[in-house]
Short mmCIF file of C-alpha atoms and ligand atoms in Angstrom, two decimals:
data_model
loop_
_atom_site.label_atom_id
_atom_site.label_comp_id
_atom_site.label_asym_id
_atom_site.label_seq_id
_atom_site.Cartn_x
_atom_site.Cartn_y
_atom_site.Cartn_z
CA MET A 1 140.55 91.14 117.60
CA GLY A 2 137.85 88.47 117.79
CA GLU A 3 134.99 88.21 115.29
CA GLY A 4 132.39 87.81 118.03
CA ILE A 5 131.91 89.22 121.47
CA SER A 6 130.73 87.13 124.43
CA ASP A 7 127.17 87.60 125.69
CA TYR A 8 128.41 88.99 128.96
CA THR A 9 130.46 91.84 127.51
CA LYS A 10 127.99 92.60 124.69
CA PHE A 11 126.07 94.85 127.00
CA CYS A 12 128.77 97.46 127.23
CA VAL A 13 130.13 97.37 123.68
CA ASP A 14 129.46 100.73 122.10
CA LEU A 15 129.50 101.57 118.42
CA ARG A 16 133.04 102.95 118.32
CA ARG A 17 134.49 99.98 120.12
CA GLN A 18 132.63 97.45 117.99
CA MET A 19 133.78 99.12 114.75
CA TRP A 20 137.35 99.15 116.02
CA MET A 21 137.14 95.46 116.98
CA ALA A 22 135.60 94.63 113.61
CA GLY A 23 138.60 96.24 111.90
CA VAL A 24 136.77 99.15 110.23
CA GLU A 25 139.29 101.71 109.01
CA GLU A 26 139.63 104.80 111.23
CA GLU A 27 138.20 107.57 109.04
CA LEU A 28 135.25 105.41 108.07
CA ARG A 29 134.66 104.59 111.74
CA ARG A 30 134.61 108.26 112.63
CA LEU A 31 132.28 109.07 109.75
CA ILE A 32 129.79 106.31 110.64
CA TRP A 33 129.88 107.43 114.26
CA GLN A 34 129.22 111.05 113.27
CA ILE A 35 126.21 109.99 111.18
CA ALA A 36 124.86 107.82 114.00
CA VAL A 37 125.12 110.80 116.36
CA THR A 38 123.29 112.95 113.81
CA GLY A 39 120.41 110.47 114.14
CA LYS A 40 119.92 111.79 117.68
CA TYR A 41 119.45 115.35 116.40
CA ILE A 42 117.04 114.20 113.70
CA SER A 43 115.09 112.25 116.27
CA ALA A 44 114.84 115.41 118.40
CA LYS A 45 113.31 117.19 115.38
CA ILE A 46 110.78 114.38 114.92
CA HIS A 47 109.92 114.64 118.58
CA GLU A 48 109.42 118.40 118.21
CA SER A 49 107.05 117.84 115.30
CA ASN A 50 105.09 115.26 117.29
CA ARG A 51 104.74 117.84 120.07
CA LYS A 52 103.04 120.09 117.51
CA LEU A 53 100.64 117.28 116.68
CA ALA A 54 99.91 117.08 120.37
CA GLY A 55 98.88 120.76 120.34
CA PHE A 56 102.14 122.43 121.46
CA LYS A 57 102.93 125.70 119.67
CA ASN A 58 106.27 126.96 118.40
CA ILE A 59 106.78 129.66 121.05
CA TYR A 60 108.73 131.94 118.70
CA GLY A 61 106.12 131.73 115.95
CA GLU A 62 108.88 130.94 113.41
CA ASP A 63 108.23 129.39 110.03
CA GLN A 64 109.26 125.80 110.31
CA LEU A 65 111.07 123.87 107.60
CA SER A 66 109.41 120.60 106.69
CA LEU A 67 110.75 117.68 108.67
CA ASP A 68 112.53 116.22 105.62
CA ARG A 69 114.23 119.54 104.89
CA SER A 70 115.29 119.98 108.51
CA ALA A 71 116.72 116.47 108.61
CA ASP A 72 118.58 117.20 105.38
CA GLU A 73 120.06 120.44 106.76
CA ILE A 74 121.17 118.76 109.97
CA LEU A 75 122.80 115.89 108.10
CA LYS A 76 124.56 118.09 105.55
CA ASN A 77 125.98 120.34 108.27
CA GLN A 78 127.19 117.45 110.38
CA LEU A 79 128.82 115.73 107.40
CA GLN A 80 130.53 118.96 106.43
CA TYR A 81 131.72 119.39 110.01
CA SER A 82 133.14 115.82 110.05
CA GLY A 83 135.75 116.82 107.46
CA PHE A 84 135.65 113.40 105.77
CA VAL A 85 133.06 114.00 103.06
CA ARG A 86 133.70 115.55 99.66
CA GLU A 87 130.21 115.42 98.12
CA TYR A 88 126.72 115.03 99.52
CA ALA A 89 123.81 113.74 97.44
CA SER A 90 120.42 113.86 99.09
CA GLU A 91 116.91 112.84 98.18
CA GLU A 92 116.00 116.39 99.22
CA GLN A 93 118.33 118.14 96.76
CA ASP A 94 118.26 118.31 92.96
CA VAL A 95 122.03 118.30 92.57
CA VAL A 96 125.06 116.82 94.26
CA VAL A 97 126.47 119.33 96.77
CA LEU A 98 130.19 119.86 97.26
CA ILE A 99 130.65 120.08 101.03
CA GLY A 100 134.36 119.34 101.33
CA LYS A 101 137.55 120.93 100.08
CA GLY A 102 138.03 118.42 97.28
CA ARG A 103 140.51 116.05 98.89
CA GLU A 104 138.16 114.09 101.19
CA GLN A 105 137.76 110.44 100.26
CA TYR A 106 134.05 109.87 100.93
CA PHE A 107 130.89 110.63 98.96
CA VAL A 108 127.67 110.27 100.95
CA THR A 109 124.12 109.67 99.73
CA ALA A 110 121.17 110.26 102.04
CA ASP A 111 117.48 109.82 102.32
CA PRO A 112 117.39 112.01 105.43
CA LEU A 113 113.86 111.06 106.47
CA ASP A 114 112.34 108.22 104.52
CA GLY A 115 108.64 107.64 105.13
CA SER A 116 108.09 111.14 106.50
CA SER A 117 104.45 111.00 105.38
CA LEU A 118 103.98 108.46 108.19
CA VAL A 119 104.96 110.88 110.96
CA ASP A 120 101.39 111.88 111.77
CA THR A 121 100.35 108.23 112.01
CA ASN A 122 103.04 107.63 114.64
CA LEU A 123 104.54 104.72 112.68
CA ALA A 124 108.30 104.20 112.49
CA ILE A 125 110.38 106.14 109.96
CA GLY A 126 114.08 106.23 109.16
CA THR A 127 117.27 107.72 107.75
CA ILE A 128 119.15 105.83 105.01
CA ILE A 129 122.81 106.47 104.19
CA GLY A 130 125.22 105.15 101.55
CA ILE A 131 128.97 105.79 101.76
CA HIS A 132 131.01 105.65 98.55
CA LYS A 133 134.57 106.18 97.43
CA GLU A 134 135.60 107.83 94.13
CA SER A 135 132.11 108.60 92.78
CA ILE A 136 128.45 107.80 93.28
CA PHE A 137 127.90 107.48 89.52
CA ALA A 138 129.11 103.90 89.35
CA ARG A 139 127.88 100.42 90.17
CA GLY A 140 127.25 100.14 93.90
CA ARG A 141 129.42 97.03 93.97
CA ASP A 142 132.40 99.14 92.82
CA SER A 143 131.85 102.36 94.74
CA MET A 144 130.21 101.50 98.08
CA VAL A 145 132.25 100.99 101.21
CA ALA A 146 129.50 101.19 103.83
CA ALA A 147 125.81 101.78 104.45
CA LEU A 148 123.62 102.37 107.44
CA TYR A 149 120.07 103.13 108.43
CA ILE A 150 118.52 104.52 111.58
CA THR A 151 115.01 103.52 112.63
CA TYR A 152 113.00 106.00 114.70
CA GLY A 153 110.42 103.80 116.37
CA PRO A 154 109.62 102.89 119.96
CA LEU A 155 113.43 102.54 120.14
CA ILE A 156 116.05 104.27 118.04
CA THR A 157 118.20 101.62 116.41
CA MET A 158 121.07 101.87 113.96
CA VAL A 159 122.11 99.11 111.59
CA TYR A 160 125.36 99.45 109.69
CA SER A 161 127.69 97.49 107.49
CA ALA A 162 131.18 98.47 106.45
CA GLY A 163 131.66 95.28 104.45
CA LYS A 164 132.40 93.21 107.56
CA GLY A 165 128.96 91.89 108.39
CA THR A 166 125.76 93.64 109.43
CA HIS A 167 125.34 94.85 113.00
CA GLU A 168 122.58 96.47 115.03
CA PHE A 169 122.88 99.04 117.84
CA VAL A 170 120.28 100.49 120.18
CA LEU A 171 120.42 104.03 121.51
CA ASN A 172 120.32 103.68 125.29
CA ARG A 173 119.07 106.15 127.89
CA GLU A 174 122.55 107.61 128.28
CA GLY A 175 122.52 108.49 124.57
CA GLU A 176 125.06 105.83 123.55
CA TYR A 177 124.66 103.36 120.71
CA VAL A 178 125.06 99.95 122.35
CA LEU A 179 125.58 96.75 120.40
CA SER A 180 122.43 94.62 120.35
CA GLN A 181 123.12 92.13 117.54
CA GLU A 182 126.41 91.42 115.84
CA HIS A 183 126.83 89.60 112.51
CA ILE A 184 123.11 89.37 111.78
CA THR A 185 122.53 86.53 109.31
CA LEU A 186 119.34 85.91 107.35
CA ASN A 187 117.98 82.41 107.09
CA GLU A 188 117.83 80.87 103.63
CA LYS A 189 114.01 81.19 103.77
CA GLY A 190 111.66 83.41 105.77
CA SER A 191 107.92 83.60 106.48
CA ILE A 192 106.92 87.25 105.89
CA TYR A 193 106.35 89.34 102.77
CA SER A 194 106.18 93.09 102.40
CA PRO A 195 104.77 94.06 98.98
CA GLY A 196 104.55 97.64 97.70
CA GLY A 197 102.40 98.75 94.76
CA LEU A 198 98.79 98.02 93.90
CA ARG A 199 98.27 94.47 92.73
CA LYS A 200 96.09 95.50 89.77
CA ASP A 201 98.98 97.64 88.44
CA CYS A 202 101.59 94.86 88.70
CA THR A 203 102.82 92.59 85.93
CA GLU A 204 101.39 89.10 85.56
CA GLY A 205 104.58 87.46 86.81
CA HIS A 206 104.55 89.55 89.96
CA GLN A 207 100.87 88.87 90.61
CA LYS A 208 101.48 85.13 90.30
CA TYR A 209 104.42 85.42 92.66
CA LEU A 210 102.24 87.13 95.29
CA GLU A 211 99.62 84.38 94.89
CA TYR A 212 102.38 81.81 95.44
CA LEU A 213 103.53 83.51 98.67
CA GLU A 214 99.97 83.68 99.97
CA ALA A 215 99.28 80.03 99.12
CA GLU A 216 102.47 79.12 100.99
CA GLY A 217 101.21 80.93 104.09
CA TYR A 218 103.58 83.92 104.14
CA LYS A 219 102.38 86.63 106.52
CA LEU A 220 101.77 90.15 105.20
CA ARG A 221 103.95 92.80 106.86
CA TYR A 222 103.83 96.19 105.13
CA SER A 223 103.88 99.55 106.92
CA GLY A 224 104.59 101.88 103.98
CA GLY A 225 107.99 102.81 105.46
CA PHE A 226 110.97 101.25 103.69
CA VAL A 227 113.22 101.41 106.76
CA PRO A 228 110.94 99.63 109.26
CA ASP A 229 109.81 97.16 106.57
CA ILE A 230 113.38 96.17 105.69
CA ASN A 231 114.32 96.21 109.35
CA GLN A 232 111.58 93.70 110.03
CA VAL A 233 112.92 91.32 107.37
CA LEU A 234 116.43 91.68 108.80
CA ILE A 235 115.57 91.34 112.47
CA LYS A 236 113.16 88.43 111.86
CA ARG A 237 116.01 86.80 109.89
CA GLY A 238 114.23 86.51 106.57
CA GLY A 239 111.34 87.08 104.20
CA ILE A 240 111.01 89.53 101.33
CA PHE A 241 110.37 93.20 100.67
CA THR A 242 109.38 94.09 97.13
CA TYR A 243 108.41 97.25 95.28
CA PRO A 244 107.92 95.96 91.74
CA ALA A 245 107.73 97.39 88.25
CA LEU A 246 104.22 98.75 87.71
CA LYS A 247 102.42 98.96 84.37
CA LYS A 248 102.54 102.77 84.47
CA SER A 249 105.98 103.02 86.10
CA PRO A 250 108.16 100.17 84.83
CA ARG A 251 111.11 101.38 86.94
CA GLY A 252 109.04 101.06 90.14
CA LYS A 253 109.02 103.73 92.85
CA LEU A 254 112.10 103.42 95.03
CA ARG A 255 115.30 105.29 94.24
CA LEU A 256 118.41 103.33 93.43
CA LEU A 257 120.95 105.68 94.98
CA PHE A 258 119.17 106.83 98.11
CA GLU A 259 117.06 103.83 99.10
CA LEU A 260 118.00 100.65 97.27
CA GLN A 261 121.79 100.59 97.14
CA PRO A 262 122.30 101.11 100.91
CA MET A 263 119.71 98.47 101.81
CA ALA A 264 121.12 96.04 99.24
CA PHE A 265 124.59 96.49 100.73
CA ILE A 266 123.32 95.81 104.26
CA ILE A 267 121.15 92.82 103.28
CA GLU A 268 123.90 91.22 101.18
CA GLN A 269 126.27 91.56 104.12
CA ALA A 270 123.67 89.69 106.18
CA GLY A 271 123.66 86.82 103.66
CA GLY A 272 120.55 87.92 101.74
CA ILE A 273 120.17 89.15 98.18
CA ALA A 274 118.68 92.17 96.42
CA THR A 275 117.76 92.26 92.73
CA ASP A 276 115.62 94.27 90.33
CA GLY A 277 113.96 90.97 89.36
CA ALA A 278 116.86 89.93 87.12
CA ASP A 279 120.11 91.67 88.13
CA ALA A 280 121.67 92.47 91.47
CA ILE A 281 120.84 95.99 92.69
CA LEU A 282 124.54 96.56 93.38
CA SER A 283 125.42 95.68 89.78
CA LEU A 284 123.21 98.45 88.32
CA GLN A 285 125.09 101.43 86.95
CA VAL A 286 123.93 104.72 88.49
CA GLU A 287 123.31 107.27 85.75
CA ASP A 288 121.42 109.98 87.61
CA LEU A 289 120.06 111.00 91.00
CA GLU A 290 116.45 110.32 90.02
CA GLN A 291 117.07 106.74 88.88
CA ARG A 292 114.56 104.21 90.19
CA SER A 293 114.42 100.45 90.11
CA PRO A 294 112.03 97.63 90.93
CA VAL A 295 113.33 95.68 93.92
CA TYR A 296 113.16 92.20 95.42
CA ILE A 297 115.21 92.12 98.60
CA GLY A 298 115.47 89.68 101.48
CA SER A 299 116.35 86.06 101.98
CA ARG A 300 117.74 84.04 99.13
CA PHE A 301 114.85 81.62 98.64
CA GLU A 302 112.10 84.24 98.24
CA VAL A 303 114.16 86.52 96.00
CA GLU A 304 115.20 83.69 93.70
CA LYS A 305 111.62 82.44 93.61
CA ALA A 306 110.48 85.93 92.50
CA MET A 307 113.08 85.93 89.74
CA SER A 308 111.84 82.58 88.45
CA PHE A 309 108.21 83.81 88.38
CA LEU A 310 109.25 86.96 86.53
CA SER A 311 111.35 85.15 83.93
CA ALA A 312 108.57 82.60 83.31
CA ASN A 313 106.03 85.43 82.71
CA PRO A 314 107.99 88.14 80.86
P1 AFP B 1 107.40 108.83 101.65
O1 AFP B 1 108.80 109.23 102.09
O2 AFP B 1 106.80 109.78 100.66
O3 AFP B 1 106.50 108.56 102.83
O4 AFP B 1 107.55 107.46 100.79
C1 AFP B 1 108.01 106.31 101.43
C2 AFP B 1 108.57 105.35 100.44
O5 AFP B 1 109.52 105.97 99.62
C3 AFP B 1 109.18 104.12 101.13
O6 AFP B 1 109.62 104.41 102.42
C4 AFP B 1 108.08 103.10 101.13
O7 AFP B 1 108.55 101.78 101.07
C5 AFP B 1 107.29 103.45 99.89
O8 AFP B 1 107.54 104.83 99.63
C6 AFP B 1 105.83 103.25 100.12
O9 AFP B 1 105.14 103.50 98.95
P2 AFP B 1 103.54 103.26 98.84
O10 AFP B 1 102.92 104.38 99.60
O11 AFP B 1 103.26 103.32 97.38
O12 AFP B 1 103.24 101.92 99.46
#
């Protein structure tokens, strides 16, 4: 079982084969595969909703669930059907839902359709998943065994990590996820920055940090969708995404469980780091589903630089 796969054979390595070659344990492999397949159904829903934008009518005149709720339903049903998941926690639900019989080993968190407010603008959106053992109310470092996200853009891509590196797959015309990049590794330093929040509402340390990035010539790359914005940092091999503490919301905007932990897991596995400005995202104890955190995530240099600006301007 080699770590890498030659360029020639890369073309025909599908998700299941790559996970097997990477040594991902069988049940986890089957669960990740099931979630990746669910991405196809969610993408069909997005397509349906775009048809409505284009003037097509629902021929049965039915009431439609919102896109987020539909994605949530699809995901919950597929996870239940997989037989591997005990509990499901979703950004769309107020409580954790028991979907297994009580003996399954995995607990799944989901942001079924992050950035759904961007659908009508035709920008990319995504699904974010965290996979835990034992409990989700823990530190991500202790409970997480895998994470993945799916980007619905001009292509549908899926990036996953099961603790053995970070890998990207592209959905091909035959409907298979085909390996496109294995063992993605961020450079120590990047050249793009993706800053959420209004500058006037940010702390002094954060404002100075942004001025530093601009003076250094970093290019602004912010779409308003966490998945495509993180994906850009990953695929371009570096840079930073931040959604900071704001004066009126000191815990920032993004949710620890549904958005930050999975992305932190994936970025760390690609050699990057993710902090709340002081501590690693994966070291934060999860107390409740609503918990939010400021975030600085990306390549090592930019994240550490942010931390030094924040500690110098408390
Ligand atoms: P929506 O799901 O409501 O579109 O929010 C998207 C999001 O949670 C995340 O995907 C973005 O990074 C962030 O919010 C954007 O927030 P701002 O609109 O404040 O920039």
